[in-house]
PDB file of C-alpha atoms and ligand atoms in Angstrom:
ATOM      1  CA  UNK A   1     -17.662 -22.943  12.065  1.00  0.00           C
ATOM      2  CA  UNK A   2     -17.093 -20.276   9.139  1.00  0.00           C
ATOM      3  CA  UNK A   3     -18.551 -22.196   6.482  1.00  0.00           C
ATOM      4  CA  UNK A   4     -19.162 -19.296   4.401  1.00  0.00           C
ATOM      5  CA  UNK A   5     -14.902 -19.284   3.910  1.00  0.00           C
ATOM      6  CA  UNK A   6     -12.794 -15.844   3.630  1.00  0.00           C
ATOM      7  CA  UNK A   7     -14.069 -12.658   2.177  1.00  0.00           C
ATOM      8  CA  UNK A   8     -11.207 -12.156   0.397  1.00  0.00           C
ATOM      9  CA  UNK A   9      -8.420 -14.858  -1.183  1.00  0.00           C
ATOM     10  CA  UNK A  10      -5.612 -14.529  -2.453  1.00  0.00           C
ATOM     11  CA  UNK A  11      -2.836 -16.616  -4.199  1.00  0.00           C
ATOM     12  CA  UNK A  12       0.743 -15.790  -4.464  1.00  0.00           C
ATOM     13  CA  UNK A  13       3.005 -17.152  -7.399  1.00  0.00           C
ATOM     14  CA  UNK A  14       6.298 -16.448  -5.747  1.00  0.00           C
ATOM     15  CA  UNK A  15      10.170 -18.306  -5.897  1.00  0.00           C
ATOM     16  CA  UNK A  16      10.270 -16.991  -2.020  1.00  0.00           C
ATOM     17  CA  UNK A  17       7.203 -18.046  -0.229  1.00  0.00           C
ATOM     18  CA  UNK A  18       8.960 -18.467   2.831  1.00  0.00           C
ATOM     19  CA  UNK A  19       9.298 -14.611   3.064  1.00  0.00           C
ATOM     20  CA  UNK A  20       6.336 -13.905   1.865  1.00  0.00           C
ATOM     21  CA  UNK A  21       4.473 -15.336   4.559  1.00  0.00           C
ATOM     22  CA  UNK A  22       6.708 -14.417   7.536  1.00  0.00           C
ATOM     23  CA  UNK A  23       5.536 -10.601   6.667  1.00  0.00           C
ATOM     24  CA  UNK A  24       1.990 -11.478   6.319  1.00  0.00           C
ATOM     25  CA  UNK A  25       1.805 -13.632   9.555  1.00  0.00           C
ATOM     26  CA  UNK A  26       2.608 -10.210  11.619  1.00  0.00           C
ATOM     27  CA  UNK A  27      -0.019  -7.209  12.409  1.00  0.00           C
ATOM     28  CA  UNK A  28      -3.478  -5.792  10.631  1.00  0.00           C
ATOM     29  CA  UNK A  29      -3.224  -8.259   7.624  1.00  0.00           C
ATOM     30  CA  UNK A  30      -1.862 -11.367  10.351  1.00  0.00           C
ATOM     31  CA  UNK A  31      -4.933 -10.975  12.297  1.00  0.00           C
ATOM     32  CA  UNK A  32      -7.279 -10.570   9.557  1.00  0.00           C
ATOM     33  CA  UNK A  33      -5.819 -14.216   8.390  1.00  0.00           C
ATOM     34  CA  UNK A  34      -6.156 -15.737  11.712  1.00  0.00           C
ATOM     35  CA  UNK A  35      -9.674 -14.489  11.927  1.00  0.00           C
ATOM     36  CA  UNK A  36     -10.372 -15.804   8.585  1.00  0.00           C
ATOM     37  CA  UNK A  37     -11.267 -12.623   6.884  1.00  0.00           C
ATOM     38  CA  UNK A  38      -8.594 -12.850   4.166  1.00  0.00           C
ATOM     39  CA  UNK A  39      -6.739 -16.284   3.318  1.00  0.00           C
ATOM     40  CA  UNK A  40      -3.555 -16.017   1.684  1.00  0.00           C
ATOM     41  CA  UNK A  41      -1.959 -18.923  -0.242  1.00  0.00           C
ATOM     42  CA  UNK A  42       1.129 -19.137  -2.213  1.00  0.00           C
ATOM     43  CA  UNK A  43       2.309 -21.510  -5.028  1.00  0.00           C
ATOM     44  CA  UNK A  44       6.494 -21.885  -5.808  1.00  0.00           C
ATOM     45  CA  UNK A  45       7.073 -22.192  -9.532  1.00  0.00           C
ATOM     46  CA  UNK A  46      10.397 -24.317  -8.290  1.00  0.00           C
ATOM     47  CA  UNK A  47       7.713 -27.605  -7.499  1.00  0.00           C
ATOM     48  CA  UNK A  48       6.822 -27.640 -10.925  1.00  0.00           C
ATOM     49  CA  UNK A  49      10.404 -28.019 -12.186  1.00  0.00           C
ATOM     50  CA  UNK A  50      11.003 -31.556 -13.287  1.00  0.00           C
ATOM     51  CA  UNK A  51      14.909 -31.560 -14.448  1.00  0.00           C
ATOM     52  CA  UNK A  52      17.444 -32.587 -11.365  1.00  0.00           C
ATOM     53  CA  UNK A  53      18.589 -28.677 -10.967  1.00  0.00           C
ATOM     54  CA  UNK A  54      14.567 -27.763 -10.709  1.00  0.00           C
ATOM     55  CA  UNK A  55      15.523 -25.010 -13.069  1.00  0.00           C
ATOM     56  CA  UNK A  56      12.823 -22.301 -13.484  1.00  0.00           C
ATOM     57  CA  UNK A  57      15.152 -19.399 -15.474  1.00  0.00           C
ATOM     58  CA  UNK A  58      17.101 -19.061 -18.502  1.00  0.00           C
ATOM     59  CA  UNK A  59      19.018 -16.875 -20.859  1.00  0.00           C
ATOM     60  CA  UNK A  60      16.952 -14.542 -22.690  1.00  0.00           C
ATOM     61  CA  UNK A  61      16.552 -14.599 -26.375  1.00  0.00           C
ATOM     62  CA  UNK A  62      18.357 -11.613 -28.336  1.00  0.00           C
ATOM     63  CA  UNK A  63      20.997 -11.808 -25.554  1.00  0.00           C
ATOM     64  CA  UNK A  64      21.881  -9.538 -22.744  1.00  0.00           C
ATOM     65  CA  UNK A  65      21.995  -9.752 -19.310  1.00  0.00           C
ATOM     66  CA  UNK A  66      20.262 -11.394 -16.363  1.00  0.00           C
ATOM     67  CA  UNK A  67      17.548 -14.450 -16.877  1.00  0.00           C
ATOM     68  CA  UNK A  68      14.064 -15.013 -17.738  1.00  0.00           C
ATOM     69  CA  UNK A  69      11.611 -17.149 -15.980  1.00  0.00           C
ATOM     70  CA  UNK A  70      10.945 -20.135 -17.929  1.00  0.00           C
ATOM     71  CA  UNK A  71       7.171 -20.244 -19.115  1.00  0.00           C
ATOM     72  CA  UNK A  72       6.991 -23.702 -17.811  1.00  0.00           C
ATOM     73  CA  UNK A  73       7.122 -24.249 -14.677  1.00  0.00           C
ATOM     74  CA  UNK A  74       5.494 -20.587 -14.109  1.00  0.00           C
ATOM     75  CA  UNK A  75       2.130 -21.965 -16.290  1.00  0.00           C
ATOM     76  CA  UNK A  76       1.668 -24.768 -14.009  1.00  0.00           C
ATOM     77  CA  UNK A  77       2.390 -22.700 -10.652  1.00  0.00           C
ATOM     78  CA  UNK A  78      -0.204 -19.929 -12.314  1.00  0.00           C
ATOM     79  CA  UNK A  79      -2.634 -22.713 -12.893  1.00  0.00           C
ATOM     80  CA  UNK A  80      -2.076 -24.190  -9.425  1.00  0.00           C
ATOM     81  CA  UNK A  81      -2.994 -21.091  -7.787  1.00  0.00           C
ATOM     82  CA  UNK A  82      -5.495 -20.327  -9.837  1.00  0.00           C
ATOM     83  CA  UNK A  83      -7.564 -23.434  -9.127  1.00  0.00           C
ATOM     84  CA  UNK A  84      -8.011 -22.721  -5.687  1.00  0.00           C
ATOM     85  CA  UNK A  85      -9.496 -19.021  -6.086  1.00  0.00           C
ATOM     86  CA  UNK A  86     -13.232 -18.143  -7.229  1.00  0.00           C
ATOM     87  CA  UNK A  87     -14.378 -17.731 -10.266  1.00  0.00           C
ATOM     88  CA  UNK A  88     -13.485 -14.718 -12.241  1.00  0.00           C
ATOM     89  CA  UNK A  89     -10.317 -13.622  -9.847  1.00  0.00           C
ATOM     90  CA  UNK A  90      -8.213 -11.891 -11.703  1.00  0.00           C
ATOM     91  CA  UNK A  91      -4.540 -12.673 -12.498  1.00  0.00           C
ATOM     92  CA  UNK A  92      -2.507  -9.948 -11.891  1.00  0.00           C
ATOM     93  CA  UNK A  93       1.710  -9.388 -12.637  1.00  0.00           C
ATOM     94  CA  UNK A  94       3.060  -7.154 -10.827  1.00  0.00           C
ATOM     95  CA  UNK A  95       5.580  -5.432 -12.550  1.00  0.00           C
ATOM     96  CA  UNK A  96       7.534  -2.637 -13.457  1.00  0.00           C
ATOM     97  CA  UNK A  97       5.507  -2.079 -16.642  1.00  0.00           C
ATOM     98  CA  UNK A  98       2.244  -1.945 -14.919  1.00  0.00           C
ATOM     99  CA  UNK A  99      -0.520   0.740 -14.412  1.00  0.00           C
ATOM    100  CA  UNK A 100       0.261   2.272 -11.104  1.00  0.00           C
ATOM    101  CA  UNK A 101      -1.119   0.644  -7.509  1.00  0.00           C
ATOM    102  CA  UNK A 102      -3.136   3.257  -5.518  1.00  0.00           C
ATOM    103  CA  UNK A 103      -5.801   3.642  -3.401  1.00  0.00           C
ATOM    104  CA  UNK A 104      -8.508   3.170  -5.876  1.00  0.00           C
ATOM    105  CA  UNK A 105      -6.943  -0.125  -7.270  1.00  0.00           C
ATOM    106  CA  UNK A 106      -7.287  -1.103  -3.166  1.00  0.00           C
ATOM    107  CA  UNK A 107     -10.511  -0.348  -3.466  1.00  0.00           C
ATOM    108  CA  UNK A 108     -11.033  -1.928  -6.676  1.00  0.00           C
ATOM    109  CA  UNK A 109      -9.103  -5.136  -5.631  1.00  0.00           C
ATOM    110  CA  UNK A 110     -11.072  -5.338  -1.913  1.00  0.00           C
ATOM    111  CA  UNK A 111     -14.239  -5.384  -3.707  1.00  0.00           C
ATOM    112  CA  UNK A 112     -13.368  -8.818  -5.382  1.00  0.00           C
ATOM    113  CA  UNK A 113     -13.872 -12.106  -4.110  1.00  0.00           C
ATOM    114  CA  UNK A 114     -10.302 -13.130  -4.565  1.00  0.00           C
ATOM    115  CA  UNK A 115      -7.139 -12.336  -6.905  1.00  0.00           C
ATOM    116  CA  UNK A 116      -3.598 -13.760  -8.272  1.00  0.00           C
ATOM    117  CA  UNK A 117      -0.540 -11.984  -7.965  1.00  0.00           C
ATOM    118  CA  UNK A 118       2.206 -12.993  -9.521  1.00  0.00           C
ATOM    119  CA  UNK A 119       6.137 -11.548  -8.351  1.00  0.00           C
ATOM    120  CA  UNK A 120       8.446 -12.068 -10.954  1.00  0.00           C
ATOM    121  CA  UNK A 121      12.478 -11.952 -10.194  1.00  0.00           C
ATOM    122  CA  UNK A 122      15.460 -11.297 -12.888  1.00  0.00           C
ATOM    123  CA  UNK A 123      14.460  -9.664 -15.555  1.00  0.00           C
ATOM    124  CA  UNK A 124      10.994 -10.695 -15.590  1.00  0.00           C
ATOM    125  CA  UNK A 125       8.873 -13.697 -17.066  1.00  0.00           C
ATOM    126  CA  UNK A 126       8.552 -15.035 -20.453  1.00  0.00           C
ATOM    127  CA  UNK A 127       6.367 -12.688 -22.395  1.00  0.00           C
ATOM    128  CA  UNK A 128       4.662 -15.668 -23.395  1.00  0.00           C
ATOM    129  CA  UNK A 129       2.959 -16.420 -20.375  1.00  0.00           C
ATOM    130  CA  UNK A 130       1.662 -12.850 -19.630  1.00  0.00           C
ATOM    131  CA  UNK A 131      -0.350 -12.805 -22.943  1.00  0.00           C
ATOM    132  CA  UNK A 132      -1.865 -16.371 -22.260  1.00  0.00           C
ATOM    133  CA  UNK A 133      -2.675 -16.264 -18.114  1.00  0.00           C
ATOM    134  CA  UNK A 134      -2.594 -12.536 -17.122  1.00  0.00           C
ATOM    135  CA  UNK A 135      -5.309 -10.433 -17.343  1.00  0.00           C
ATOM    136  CA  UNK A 136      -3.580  -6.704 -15.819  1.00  0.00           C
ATOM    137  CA  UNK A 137      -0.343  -5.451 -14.854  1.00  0.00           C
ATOM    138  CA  UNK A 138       0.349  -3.419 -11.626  1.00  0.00           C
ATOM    139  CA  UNK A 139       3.254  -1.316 -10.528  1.00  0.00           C
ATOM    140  CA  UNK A 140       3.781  -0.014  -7.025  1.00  0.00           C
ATOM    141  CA  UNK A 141       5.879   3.024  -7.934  1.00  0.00           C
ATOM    142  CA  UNK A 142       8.839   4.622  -9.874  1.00  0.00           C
ATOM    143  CA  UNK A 143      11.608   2.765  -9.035  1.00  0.00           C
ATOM    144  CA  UNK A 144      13.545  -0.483  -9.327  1.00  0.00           C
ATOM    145  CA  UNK A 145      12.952  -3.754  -7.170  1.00  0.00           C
ATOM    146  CA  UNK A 146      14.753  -7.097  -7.369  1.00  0.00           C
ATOM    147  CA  UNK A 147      11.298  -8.574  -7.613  1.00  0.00           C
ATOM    148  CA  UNK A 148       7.528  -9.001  -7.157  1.00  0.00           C
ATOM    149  CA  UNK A 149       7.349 -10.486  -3.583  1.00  0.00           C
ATOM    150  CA  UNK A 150       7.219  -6.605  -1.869  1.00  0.00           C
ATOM    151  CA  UNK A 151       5.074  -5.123  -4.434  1.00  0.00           C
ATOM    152  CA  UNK A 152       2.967  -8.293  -3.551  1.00  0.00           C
ATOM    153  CA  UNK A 153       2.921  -7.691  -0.074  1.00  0.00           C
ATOM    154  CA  UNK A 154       2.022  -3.819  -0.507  1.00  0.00           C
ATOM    155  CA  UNK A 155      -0.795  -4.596  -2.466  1.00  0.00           C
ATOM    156  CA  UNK A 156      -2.110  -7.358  -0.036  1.00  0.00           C
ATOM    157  CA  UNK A 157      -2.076  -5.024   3.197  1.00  0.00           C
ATOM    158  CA  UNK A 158      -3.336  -2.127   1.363  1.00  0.00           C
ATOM    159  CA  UNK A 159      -6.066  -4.503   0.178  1.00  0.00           C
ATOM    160  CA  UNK A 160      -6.895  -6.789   3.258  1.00  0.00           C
ATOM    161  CA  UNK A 161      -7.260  -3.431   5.375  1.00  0.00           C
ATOM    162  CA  UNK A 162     -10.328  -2.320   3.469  1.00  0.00           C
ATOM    163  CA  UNK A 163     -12.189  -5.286   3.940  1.00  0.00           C
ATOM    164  CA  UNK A 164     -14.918  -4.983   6.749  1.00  0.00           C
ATOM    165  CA  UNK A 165     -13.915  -5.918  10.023  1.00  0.00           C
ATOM    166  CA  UNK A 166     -10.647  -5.836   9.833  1.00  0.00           C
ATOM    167  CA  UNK A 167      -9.922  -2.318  11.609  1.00  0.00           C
ATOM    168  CA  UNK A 168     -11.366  -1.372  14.775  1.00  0.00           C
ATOM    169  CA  UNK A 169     -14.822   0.972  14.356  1.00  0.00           C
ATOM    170  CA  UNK A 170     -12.152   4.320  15.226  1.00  0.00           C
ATOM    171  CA  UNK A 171      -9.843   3.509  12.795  1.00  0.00           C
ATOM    172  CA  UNK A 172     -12.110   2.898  10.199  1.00  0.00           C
ATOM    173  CA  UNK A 173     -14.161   5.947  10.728  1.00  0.00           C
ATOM    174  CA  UNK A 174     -10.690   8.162  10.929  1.00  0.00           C
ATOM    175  CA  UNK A 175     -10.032   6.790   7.419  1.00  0.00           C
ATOM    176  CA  UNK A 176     -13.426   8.556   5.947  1.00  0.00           C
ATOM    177  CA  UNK A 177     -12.737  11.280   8.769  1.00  0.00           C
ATOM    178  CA  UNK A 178     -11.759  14.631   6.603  1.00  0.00           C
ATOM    179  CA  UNK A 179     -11.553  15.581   2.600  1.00  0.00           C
ATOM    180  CA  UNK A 180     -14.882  14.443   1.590  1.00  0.00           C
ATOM    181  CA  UNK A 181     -13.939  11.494  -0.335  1.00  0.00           C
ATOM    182  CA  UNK A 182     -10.313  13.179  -1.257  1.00  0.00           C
ATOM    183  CA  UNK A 183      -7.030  12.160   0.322  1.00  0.00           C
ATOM    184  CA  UNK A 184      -5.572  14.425   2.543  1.00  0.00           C
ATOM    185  CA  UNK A 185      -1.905  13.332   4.727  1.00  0.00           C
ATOM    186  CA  UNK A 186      -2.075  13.119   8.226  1.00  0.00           C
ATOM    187  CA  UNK A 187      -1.761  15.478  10.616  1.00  0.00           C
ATOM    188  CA  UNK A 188       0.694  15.425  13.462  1.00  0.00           C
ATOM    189  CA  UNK A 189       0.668  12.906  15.863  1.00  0.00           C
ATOM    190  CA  UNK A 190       2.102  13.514  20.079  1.00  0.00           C
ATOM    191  CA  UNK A 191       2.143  11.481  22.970  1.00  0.00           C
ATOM    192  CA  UNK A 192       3.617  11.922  26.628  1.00  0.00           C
ATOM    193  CA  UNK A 193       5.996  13.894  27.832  1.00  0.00           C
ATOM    194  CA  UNK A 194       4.364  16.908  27.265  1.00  0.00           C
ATOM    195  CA  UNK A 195       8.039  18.671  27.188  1.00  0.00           C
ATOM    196  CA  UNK A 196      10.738  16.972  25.191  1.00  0.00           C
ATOM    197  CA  UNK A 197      13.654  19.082  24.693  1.00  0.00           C
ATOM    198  CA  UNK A 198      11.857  22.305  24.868  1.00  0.00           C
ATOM    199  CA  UNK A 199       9.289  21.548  22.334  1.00  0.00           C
ATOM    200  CA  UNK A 200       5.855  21.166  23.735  1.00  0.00           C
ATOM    201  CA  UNK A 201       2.837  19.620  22.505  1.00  0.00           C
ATOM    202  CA  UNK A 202       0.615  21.976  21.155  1.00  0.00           C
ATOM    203  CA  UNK A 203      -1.798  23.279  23.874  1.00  0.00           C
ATOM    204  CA  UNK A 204      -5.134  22.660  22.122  1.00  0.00           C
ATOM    205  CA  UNK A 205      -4.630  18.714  22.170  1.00  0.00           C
ATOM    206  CA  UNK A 206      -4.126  18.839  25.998  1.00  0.00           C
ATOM    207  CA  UNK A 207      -7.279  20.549  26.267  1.00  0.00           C
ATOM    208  CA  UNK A 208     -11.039  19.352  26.049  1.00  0.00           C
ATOM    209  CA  UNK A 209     -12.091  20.997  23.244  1.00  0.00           C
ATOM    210  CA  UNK A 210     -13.078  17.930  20.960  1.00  0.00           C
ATOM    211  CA  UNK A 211     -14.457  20.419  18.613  1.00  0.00           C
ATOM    212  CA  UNK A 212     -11.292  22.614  18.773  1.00  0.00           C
ATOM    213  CA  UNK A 213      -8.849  19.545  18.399  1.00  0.00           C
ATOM    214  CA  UNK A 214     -11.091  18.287  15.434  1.00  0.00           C
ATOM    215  CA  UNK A 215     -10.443  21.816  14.154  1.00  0.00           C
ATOM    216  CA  UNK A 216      -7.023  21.768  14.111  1.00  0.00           C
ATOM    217  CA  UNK A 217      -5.827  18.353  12.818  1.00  0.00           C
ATOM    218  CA  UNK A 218      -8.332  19.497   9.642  1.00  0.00           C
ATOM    219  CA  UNK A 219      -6.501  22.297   9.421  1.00  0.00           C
ATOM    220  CA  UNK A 220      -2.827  20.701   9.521  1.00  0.00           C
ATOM    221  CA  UNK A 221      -4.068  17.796   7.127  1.00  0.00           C
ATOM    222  CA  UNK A 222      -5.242  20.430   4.614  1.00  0.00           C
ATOM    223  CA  UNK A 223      -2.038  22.488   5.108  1.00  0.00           C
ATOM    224  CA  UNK A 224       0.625  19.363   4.915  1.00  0.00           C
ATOM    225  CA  UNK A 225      -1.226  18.770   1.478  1.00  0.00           C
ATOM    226  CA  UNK A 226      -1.205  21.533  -0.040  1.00  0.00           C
ATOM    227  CA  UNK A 227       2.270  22.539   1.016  1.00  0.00           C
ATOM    228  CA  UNK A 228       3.653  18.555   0.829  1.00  0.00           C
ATOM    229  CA  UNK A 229       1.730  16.902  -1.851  1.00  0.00           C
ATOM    230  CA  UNK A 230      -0.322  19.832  -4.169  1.00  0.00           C
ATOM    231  CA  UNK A 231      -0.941  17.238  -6.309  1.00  0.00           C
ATOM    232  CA  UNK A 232      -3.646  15.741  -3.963  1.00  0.00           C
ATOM    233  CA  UNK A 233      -5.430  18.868  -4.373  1.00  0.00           C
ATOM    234  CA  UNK A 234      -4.993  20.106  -7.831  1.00  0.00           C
ATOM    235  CA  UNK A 235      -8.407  20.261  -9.532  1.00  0.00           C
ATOM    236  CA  UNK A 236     -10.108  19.801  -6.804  1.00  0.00           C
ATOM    237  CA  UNK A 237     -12.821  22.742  -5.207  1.00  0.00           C
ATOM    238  CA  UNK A 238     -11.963  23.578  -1.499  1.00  0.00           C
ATOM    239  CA  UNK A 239     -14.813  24.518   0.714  1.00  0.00           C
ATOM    240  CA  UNK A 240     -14.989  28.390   1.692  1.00  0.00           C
ATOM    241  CA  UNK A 241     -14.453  26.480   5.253  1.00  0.00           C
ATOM    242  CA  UNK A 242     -11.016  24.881   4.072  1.00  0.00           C
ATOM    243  CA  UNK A 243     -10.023  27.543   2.394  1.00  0.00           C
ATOM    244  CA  UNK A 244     -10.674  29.686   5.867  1.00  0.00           C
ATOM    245  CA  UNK A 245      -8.422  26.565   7.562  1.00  0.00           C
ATOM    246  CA  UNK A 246      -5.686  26.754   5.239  1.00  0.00           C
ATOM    247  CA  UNK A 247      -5.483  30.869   5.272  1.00  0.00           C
ATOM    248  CA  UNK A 248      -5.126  30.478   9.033  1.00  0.00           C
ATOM    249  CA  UNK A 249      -2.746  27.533   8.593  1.00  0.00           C
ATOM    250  CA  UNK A 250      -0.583  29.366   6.469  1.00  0.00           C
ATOM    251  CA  UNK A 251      -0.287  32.597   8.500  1.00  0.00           C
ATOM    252  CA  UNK A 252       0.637  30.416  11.302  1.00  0.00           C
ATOM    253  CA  UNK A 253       3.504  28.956   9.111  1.00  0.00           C
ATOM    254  CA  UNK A 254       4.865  32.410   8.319  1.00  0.00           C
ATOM    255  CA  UNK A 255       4.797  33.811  12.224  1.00  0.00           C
ATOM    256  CA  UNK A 256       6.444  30.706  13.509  1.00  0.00           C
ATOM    257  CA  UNK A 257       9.037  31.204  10.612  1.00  0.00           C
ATOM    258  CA  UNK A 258       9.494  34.544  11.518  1.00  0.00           C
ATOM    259  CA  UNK A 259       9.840  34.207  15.168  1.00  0.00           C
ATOM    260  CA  UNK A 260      12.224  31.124  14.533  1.00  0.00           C
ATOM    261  CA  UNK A 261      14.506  33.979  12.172  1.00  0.00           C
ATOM    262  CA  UNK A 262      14.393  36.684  14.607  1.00  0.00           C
ATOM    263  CA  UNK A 263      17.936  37.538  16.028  1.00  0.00           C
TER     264      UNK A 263
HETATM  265  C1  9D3 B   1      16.174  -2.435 -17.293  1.00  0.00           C
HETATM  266  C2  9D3 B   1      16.539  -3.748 -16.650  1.00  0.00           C
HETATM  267  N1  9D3 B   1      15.824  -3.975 -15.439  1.00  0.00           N
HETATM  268  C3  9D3 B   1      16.544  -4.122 -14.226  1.00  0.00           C
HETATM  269  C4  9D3 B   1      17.377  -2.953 -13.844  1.00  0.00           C
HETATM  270  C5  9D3 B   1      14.449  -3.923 -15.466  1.00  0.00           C
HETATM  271  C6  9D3 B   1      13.778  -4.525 -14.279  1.00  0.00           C
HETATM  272  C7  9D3 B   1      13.599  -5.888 -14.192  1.00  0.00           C
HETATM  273  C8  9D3 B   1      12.967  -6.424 -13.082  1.00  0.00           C
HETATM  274  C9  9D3 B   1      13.319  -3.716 -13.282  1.00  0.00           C
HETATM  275  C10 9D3 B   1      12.698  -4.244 -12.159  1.00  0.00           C
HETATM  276  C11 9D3 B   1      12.522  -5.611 -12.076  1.00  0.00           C
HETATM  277  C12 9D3 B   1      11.858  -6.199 -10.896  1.00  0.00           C
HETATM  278  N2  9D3 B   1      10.702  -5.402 -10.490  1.00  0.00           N
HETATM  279  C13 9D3 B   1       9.560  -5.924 -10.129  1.00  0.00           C
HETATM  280  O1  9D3 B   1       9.424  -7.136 -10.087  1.00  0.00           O
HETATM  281  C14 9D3 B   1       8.468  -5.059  -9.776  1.00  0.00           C
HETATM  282  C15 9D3 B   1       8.411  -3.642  -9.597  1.00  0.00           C
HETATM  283  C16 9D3 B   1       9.407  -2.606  -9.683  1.00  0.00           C
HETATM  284  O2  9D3 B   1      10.612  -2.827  -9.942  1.00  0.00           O
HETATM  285  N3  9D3 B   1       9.009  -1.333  -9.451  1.00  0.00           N
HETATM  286  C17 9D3 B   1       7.744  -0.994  -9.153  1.00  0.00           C
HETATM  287  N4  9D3 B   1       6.781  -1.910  -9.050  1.00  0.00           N
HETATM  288  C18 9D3 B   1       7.126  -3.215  -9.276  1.00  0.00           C
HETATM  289  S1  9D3 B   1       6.058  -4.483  -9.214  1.00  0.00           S
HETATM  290  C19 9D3 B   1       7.218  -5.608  -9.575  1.00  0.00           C
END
């Protein structure tokens, strides 16, 4: 018996629950449910709706297009949801007016006992209700969805894979492998054949040097960053060891490009 209930919950104010929970039955975050880790439940403003067309948009105020979701039945869905989490969860919109979702708001969020997210859809929900229920607002990134439900769902498995026990003991420990605390991109990944259309795996992987192999996939992290994403790096003091990796990572660049050019 798990008496003790889920490490994490979360509720979902969403118009498509149905969706919602088709993604999160599948992979890391689906196990983690079934094991009862993480629960995840989800509340449809459309119940709350009490007029025959269980209307829960309309036109917005000061014209222009696309609707607005109603404060009520939204209030009572929030409310709903709300009731079932711990104390002190916050409520969170997602939307795109928030503070941007990364890996330290994962961190942030996995440390709590439970949260609210609510996905709006049109143009977004009465203002009305964010002032009165809502404590923060969260964007995934700099563009345009139709709605909350994937920004929900991004925020849930970057969450629920934090939380202990859900990975393996190797893929936890290969998250904290490299960067001391920084991120760093991945290195390259091969499996078999060892010869695909003339390219070959690179030979120290298909040796036994664990040392060696270590080595190198620090060395191709370090040079994807900087080369890919400076912006990891900027401001940030490289050990005289790095900076040796990313020298030789960089000369190796320039050869291959060079043997690649010759006629
Ligand atoms: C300027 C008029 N709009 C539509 C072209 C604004 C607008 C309304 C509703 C833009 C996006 C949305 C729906 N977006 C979300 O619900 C959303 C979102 C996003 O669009 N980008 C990044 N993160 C998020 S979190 C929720």
């Amino acid at each position: 018996m798990d008496a003790a209930g889920p490490r994490l919950a979360v509720e979902v104010v969403t118009l498509f629950p149905d969706a919602l929970r088709a993604q999160l039955a599948v992979g890391v975050v689906g196990r983690a449910i079934e094991r009862g880790i993480a629960r995840v439940g989800t509340e449809d403003p459309r119940t709350y709706a009490r007029d025959v067309h269980r209307t829960v948009d309309d036109r917005p105020y000061g014209g222009g297009p696309g609707m607005v979701l109603k404060v009520e039945p939204l209030a009572t869905a929030v409310a709903a949801a709300a009731a079932r989490l711990p104390g002190g969860s916050p409520r969170i919109y997602l939307s795109a007016q928030g503070r941007r979702f990364d890996q330290a708001a994962a961190r942030r969020l996995a440390a709590l006992p439970g949260f609210l997210l609510l996905a709006g859809r049109y143009e977004g929900v009465d203002e009305r209700l964010v002032e009165e229920m809502i404590d923060e607002e969260l964007s995934i990134g700099d563009y345009v969805l139709s709605g909350g439900e994937l920004a929900a769902l991004v925020v849930i498995d970057a969450t629920v894979r934090l939380l202990p026990g859900v990975l393996g003991d190797a893929e936890s420990a290969e998250q904290e492998s490299f960067g001391g605390g920084r991120t760093l991109l991945d290195w390259p990944h091969y499996t078999r054949p060892e010869e695909w259309r003339g390219r070959r795996v690179p030979e120290v992987l298909r040796g036994g040097d664990h040392a060696a192999i270590r080595r190198w996939r620090e060395k191709q992290a370090l040079g994807r960053t900087s080369e890919r994403r400076p912006d990891l790096l900027a401001g940030q003091e490289l050990t005289s060891e790095e900076r040796g990796l990313l020298a030789e990572y960089r000369e190796e660049r320039e050869s291959c490009r060079t043997r690649s050019s010759r006629k």
